[in-house]
Tab-separated table of C-alpha atoms and ligand atoms in Angstrom:
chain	number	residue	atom	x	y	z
F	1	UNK	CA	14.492	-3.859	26.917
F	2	UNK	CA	17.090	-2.510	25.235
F	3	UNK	CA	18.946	-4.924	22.044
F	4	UNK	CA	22.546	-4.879	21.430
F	5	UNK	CA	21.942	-2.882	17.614
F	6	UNK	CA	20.172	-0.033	20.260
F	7	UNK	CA	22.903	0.075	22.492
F	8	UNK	CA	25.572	0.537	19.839
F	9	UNK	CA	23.085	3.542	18.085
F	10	UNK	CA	22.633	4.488	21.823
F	11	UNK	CA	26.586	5.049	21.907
F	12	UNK	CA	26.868	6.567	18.666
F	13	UNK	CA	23.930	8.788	19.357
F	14	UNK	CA	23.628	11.384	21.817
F	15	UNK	CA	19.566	11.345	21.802
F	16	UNK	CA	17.578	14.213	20.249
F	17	UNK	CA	14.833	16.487	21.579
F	18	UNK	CA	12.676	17.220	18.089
F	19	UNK	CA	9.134	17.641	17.056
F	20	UNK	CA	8.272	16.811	13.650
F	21	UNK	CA	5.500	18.987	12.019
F	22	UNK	CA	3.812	18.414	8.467
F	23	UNK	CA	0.320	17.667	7.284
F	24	UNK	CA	-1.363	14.899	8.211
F	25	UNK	CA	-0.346	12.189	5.496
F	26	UNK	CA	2.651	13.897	5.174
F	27	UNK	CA	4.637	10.853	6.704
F	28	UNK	CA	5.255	11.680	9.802
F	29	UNK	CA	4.480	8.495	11.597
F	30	UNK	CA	6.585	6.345	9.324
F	31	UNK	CA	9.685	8.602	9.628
F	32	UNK	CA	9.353	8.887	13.375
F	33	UNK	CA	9.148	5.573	14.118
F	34	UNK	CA	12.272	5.219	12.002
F	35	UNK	CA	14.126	8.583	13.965
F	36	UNK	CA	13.044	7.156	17.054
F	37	UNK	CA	14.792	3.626	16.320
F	38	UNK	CA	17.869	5.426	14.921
F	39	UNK	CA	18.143	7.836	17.655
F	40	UNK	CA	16.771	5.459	20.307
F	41	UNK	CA	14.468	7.897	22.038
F	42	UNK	CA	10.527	7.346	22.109
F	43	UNK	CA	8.144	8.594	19.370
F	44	UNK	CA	6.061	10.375	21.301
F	45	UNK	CA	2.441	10.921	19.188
F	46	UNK	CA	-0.538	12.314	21.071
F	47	UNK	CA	-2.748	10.531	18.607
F	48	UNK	CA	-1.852	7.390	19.050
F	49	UNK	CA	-1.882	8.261	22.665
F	50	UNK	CA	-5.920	9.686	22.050
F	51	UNK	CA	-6.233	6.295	20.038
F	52	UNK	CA	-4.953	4.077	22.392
F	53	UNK	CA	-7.228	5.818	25.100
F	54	UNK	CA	-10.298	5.572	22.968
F	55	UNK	CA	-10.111	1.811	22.688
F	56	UNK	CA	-9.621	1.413	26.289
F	57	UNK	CA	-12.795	3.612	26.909
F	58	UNK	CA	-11.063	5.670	29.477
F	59	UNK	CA	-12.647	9.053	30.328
F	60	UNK	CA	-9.828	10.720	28.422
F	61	UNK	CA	-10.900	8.300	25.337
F	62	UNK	CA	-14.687	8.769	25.543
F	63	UNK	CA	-13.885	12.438	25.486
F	64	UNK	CA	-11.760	12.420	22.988
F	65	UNK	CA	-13.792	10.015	20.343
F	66	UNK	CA	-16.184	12.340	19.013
F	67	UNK	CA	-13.726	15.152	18.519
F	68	UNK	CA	-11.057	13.030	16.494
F	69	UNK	CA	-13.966	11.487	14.836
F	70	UNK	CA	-14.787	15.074	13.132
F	71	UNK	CA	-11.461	16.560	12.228
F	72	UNK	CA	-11.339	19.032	15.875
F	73	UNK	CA	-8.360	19.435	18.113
F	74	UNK	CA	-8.755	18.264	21.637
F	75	UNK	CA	-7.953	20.793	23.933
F	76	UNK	CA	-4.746	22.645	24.717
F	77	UNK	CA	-4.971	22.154	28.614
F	78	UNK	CA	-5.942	18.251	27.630
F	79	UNK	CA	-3.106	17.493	25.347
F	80	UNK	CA	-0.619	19.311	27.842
F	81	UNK	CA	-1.219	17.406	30.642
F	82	UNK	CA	-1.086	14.251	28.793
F	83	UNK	CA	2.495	15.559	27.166
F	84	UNK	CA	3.719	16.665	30.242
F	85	UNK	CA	3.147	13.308	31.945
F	86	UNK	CA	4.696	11.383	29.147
F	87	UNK	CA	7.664	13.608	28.880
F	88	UNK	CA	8.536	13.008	32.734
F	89	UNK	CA	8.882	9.342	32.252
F	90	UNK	CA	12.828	8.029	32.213
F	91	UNK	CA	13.069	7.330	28.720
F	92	UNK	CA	12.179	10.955	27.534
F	93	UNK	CA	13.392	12.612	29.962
F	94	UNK	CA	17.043	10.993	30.149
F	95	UNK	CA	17.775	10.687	26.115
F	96	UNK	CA	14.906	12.907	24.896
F	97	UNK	CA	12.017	12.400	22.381
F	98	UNK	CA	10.425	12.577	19.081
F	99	UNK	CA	6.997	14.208	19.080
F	100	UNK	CA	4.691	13.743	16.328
F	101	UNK	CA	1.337	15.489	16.572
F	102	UNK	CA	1.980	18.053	19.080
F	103	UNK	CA	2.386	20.669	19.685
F	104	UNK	CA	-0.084	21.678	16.680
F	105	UNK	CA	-0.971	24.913	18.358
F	106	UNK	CA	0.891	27.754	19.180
F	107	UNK	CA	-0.138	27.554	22.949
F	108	UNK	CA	0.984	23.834	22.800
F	109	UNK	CA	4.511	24.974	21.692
F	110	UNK	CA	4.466	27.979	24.489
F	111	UNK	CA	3.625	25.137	27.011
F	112	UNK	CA	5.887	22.623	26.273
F	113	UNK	CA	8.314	25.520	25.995
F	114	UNK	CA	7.602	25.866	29.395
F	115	UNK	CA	7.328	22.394	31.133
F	116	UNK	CA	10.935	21.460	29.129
F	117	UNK	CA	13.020	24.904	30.179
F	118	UNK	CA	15.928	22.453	31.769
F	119	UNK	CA	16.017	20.393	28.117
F	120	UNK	CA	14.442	22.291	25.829
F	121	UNK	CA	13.108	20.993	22.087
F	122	UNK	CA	16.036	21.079	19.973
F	123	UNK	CA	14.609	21.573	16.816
F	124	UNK	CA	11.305	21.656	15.138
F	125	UNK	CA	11.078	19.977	11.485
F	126	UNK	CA	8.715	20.358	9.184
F	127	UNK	CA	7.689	17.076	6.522
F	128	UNK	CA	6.812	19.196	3.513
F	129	UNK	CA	4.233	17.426	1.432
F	130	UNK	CA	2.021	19.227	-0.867
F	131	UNK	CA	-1.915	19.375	0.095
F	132	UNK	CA	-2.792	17.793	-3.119
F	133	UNK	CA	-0.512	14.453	-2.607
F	134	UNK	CA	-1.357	14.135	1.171
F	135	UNK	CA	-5.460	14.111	0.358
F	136	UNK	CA	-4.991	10.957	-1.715
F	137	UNK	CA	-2.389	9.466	0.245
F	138	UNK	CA	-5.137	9.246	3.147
F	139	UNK	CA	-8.005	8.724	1.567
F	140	UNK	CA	-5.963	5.085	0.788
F	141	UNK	CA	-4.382	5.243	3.793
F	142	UNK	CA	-5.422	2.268	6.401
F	143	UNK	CA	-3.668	1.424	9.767
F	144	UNK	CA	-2.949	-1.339	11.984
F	145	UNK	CA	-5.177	-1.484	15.276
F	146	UNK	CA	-2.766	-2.576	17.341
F	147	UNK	CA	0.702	-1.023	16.226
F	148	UNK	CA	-0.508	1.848	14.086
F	149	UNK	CA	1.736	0.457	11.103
F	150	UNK	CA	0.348	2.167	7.801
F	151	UNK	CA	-0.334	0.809	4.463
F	152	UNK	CA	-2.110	2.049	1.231
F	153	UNK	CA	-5.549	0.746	-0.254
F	154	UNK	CA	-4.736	-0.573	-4.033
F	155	UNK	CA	-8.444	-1.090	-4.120
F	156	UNK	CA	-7.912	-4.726	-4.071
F	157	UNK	CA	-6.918	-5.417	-0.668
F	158	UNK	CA	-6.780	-8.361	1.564
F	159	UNK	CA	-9.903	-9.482	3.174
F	160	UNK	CA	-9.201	-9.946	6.050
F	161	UNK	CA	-6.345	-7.437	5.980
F	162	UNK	CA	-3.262	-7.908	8.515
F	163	UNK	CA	-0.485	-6.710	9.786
F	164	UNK	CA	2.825	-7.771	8.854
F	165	UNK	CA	4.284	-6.855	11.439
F	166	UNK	CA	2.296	-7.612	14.873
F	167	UNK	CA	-1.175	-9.739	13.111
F	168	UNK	CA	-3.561	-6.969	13.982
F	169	UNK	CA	-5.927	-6.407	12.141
F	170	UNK	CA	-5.123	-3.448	9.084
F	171	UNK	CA	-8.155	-0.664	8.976
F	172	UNK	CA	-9.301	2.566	7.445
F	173	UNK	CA	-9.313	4.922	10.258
F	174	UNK	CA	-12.604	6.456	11.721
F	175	UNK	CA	-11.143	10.158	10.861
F	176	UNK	CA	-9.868	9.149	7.508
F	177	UNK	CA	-13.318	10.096	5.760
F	178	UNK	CA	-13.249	12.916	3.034
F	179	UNK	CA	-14.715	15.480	5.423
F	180	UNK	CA	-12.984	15.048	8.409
F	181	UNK	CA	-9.782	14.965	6.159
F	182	UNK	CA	-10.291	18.541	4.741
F	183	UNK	CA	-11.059	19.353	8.052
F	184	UNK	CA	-8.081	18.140	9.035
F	185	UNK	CA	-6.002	19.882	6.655
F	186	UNK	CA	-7.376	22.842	6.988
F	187	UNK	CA	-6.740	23.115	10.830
F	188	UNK	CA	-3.329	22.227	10.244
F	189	UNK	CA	-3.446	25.719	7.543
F	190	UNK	CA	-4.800	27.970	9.964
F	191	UNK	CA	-3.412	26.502	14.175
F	192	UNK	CA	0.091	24.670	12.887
F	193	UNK	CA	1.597	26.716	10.556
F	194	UNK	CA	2.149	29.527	12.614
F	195	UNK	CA	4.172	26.941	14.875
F	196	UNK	CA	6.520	27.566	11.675
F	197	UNK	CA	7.205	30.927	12.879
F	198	UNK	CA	6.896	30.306	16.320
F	199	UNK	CA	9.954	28.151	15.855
F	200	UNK	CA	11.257	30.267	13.070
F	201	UNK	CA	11.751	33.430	16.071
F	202	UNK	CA	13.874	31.362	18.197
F	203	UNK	CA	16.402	29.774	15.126
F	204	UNK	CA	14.701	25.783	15.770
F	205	UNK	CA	12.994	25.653	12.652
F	206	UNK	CA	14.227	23.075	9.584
F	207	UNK	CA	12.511	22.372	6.746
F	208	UNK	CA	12.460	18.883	5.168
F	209	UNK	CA	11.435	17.736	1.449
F	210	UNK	CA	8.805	14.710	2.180
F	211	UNK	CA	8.170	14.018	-1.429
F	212	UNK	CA	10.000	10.673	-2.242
F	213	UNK	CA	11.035	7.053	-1.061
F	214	UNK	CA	10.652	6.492	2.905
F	215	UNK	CA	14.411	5.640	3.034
F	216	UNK	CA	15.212	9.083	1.208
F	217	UNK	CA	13.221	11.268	3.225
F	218	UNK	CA	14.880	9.663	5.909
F	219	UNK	CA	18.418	10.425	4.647
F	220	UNK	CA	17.540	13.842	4.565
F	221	UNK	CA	16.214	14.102	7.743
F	222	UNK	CA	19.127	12.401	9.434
F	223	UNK	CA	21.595	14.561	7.356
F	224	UNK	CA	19.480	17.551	9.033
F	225	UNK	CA	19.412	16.419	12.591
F	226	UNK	CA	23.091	15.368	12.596
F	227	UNK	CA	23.784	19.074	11.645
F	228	UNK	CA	22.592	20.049	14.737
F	229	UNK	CA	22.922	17.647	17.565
R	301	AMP	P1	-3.025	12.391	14.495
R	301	AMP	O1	-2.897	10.898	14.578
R	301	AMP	O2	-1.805	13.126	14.954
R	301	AMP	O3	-3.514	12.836	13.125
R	301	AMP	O4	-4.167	12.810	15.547
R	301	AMP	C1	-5.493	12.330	15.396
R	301	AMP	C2	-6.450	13.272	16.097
R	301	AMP	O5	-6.142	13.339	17.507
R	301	AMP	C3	-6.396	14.726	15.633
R	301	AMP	O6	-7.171	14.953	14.459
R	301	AMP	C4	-6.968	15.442	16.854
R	301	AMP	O7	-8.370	15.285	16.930
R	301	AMP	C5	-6.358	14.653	18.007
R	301	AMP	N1	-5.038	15.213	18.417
R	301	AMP	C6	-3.821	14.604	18.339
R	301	AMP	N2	-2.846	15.395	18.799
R	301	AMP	C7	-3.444	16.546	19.184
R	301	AMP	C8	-2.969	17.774	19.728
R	301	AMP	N3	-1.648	17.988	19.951
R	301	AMP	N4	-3.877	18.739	20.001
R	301	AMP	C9	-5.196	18.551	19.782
R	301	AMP	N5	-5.717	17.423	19.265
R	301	AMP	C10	-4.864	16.421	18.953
């Protein structure tokens, strides 16, 4: 349902087709939830998607456990099938989307290239966060079961610890563990950077500081988005 606030942004707004690349821990989940409220078009993330499928114990989700758990990417053929679905659905297809997570290959990008040729992405942003700052940020970071809010671990944390916003209950992810981390990162080194040139070729490619305050990252993104839409 859509509120009065999300009509009047809906009005002001055209929509916006972007995905939003950066490390994991860069911040990607907090800003997108806030683009996606400001543009009023879904966020779009293929892990919660996986997540969400794991704790239903689909087929999908039983698949997919054991490969999140350990740091791997889930297939390319997987992951576009699940996007392309998702991206046919009203919402995404009539206003557009923000996708966080994917595509983190270069065959991702080609596909979704592909399946979007009548609306294609607008522009690709990349959260830049240094390596160093992102491996603490989730070694402390923990998560809300239900909505996927995040929070950081002061090391004194509430027992039991939850949500503000939705009473689930707040948790250290099962692929927040030191190795699956720097397996993490170093994935995103070697398959998602060269999504930087990939977008770089075609002119879609903006890069964003993600060092500082949640609401000034956000100002910058918005200042870089409304530059182009
Ligand atoms: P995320 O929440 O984006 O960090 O995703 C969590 C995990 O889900 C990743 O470490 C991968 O195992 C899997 N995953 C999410 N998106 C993709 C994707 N586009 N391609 C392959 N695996 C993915």
């Amino acid at each position: 349902m859509i509120n009065s606030d999300e009509r009047a942004e809906m009005q002001m707004n055209p929509g916006a087709r972007i995905v939003l690349l950066g490390r994991q821990g860069a911040g990607k989940g907090t800003q997108c939830v806030r683009l996606s409220r400001h543009y009023v078009v879904p966020h779009i993330s293929t892990g919660d998607m996986l997540r969400a499928a794991v704790r239903e114990g689909t087929e999908l989700g039983k698949m997919a456990k054991a490969v999140i758990d350990a740091g791997q990417l889930v297939s390319d053929e997987i992951m576009v099938g699940i996007v392309a679905e998702r991206l046919q659905a009203d919402d995404a297809s009539t206003r557009g989307y923000i996708l966080d997570g994917f595509p983190r290959t270069v065959a991702q990008a080609i596909a979704l290239d592909e399946i979007t040729q009548d609306q294609p992405v607008g522009m690709a942003i990349d959260l830049v966060v240094p390596r160093e700052l992102v491996l603490s940020r989730l070694s402390a970071r923990r998560v809300c079961r239900d909505c996927g809010a995040n929070y950081q671990s002061t090391g004194v944390d509430p027992s039991p610890w939850i949500c503000e916003n939705c009473g689930g209950d707040v948790v250290q992810r099962d692929d927040d563990t030191p190795q699956a981390i720097n397996n993490r990162l170093d994935l995103y080194e070697t398959q998602t950077q060269p999504l930087i040139d990939y977008y770089g070729q075609s002119g879609r490619m903006f890069h964003v500081d993600g060092v500082g305050s949640p609401d000034d990252v956000f100002d910058r993104l918005t200042k870089v988005v409304e530059g182009q839409i």
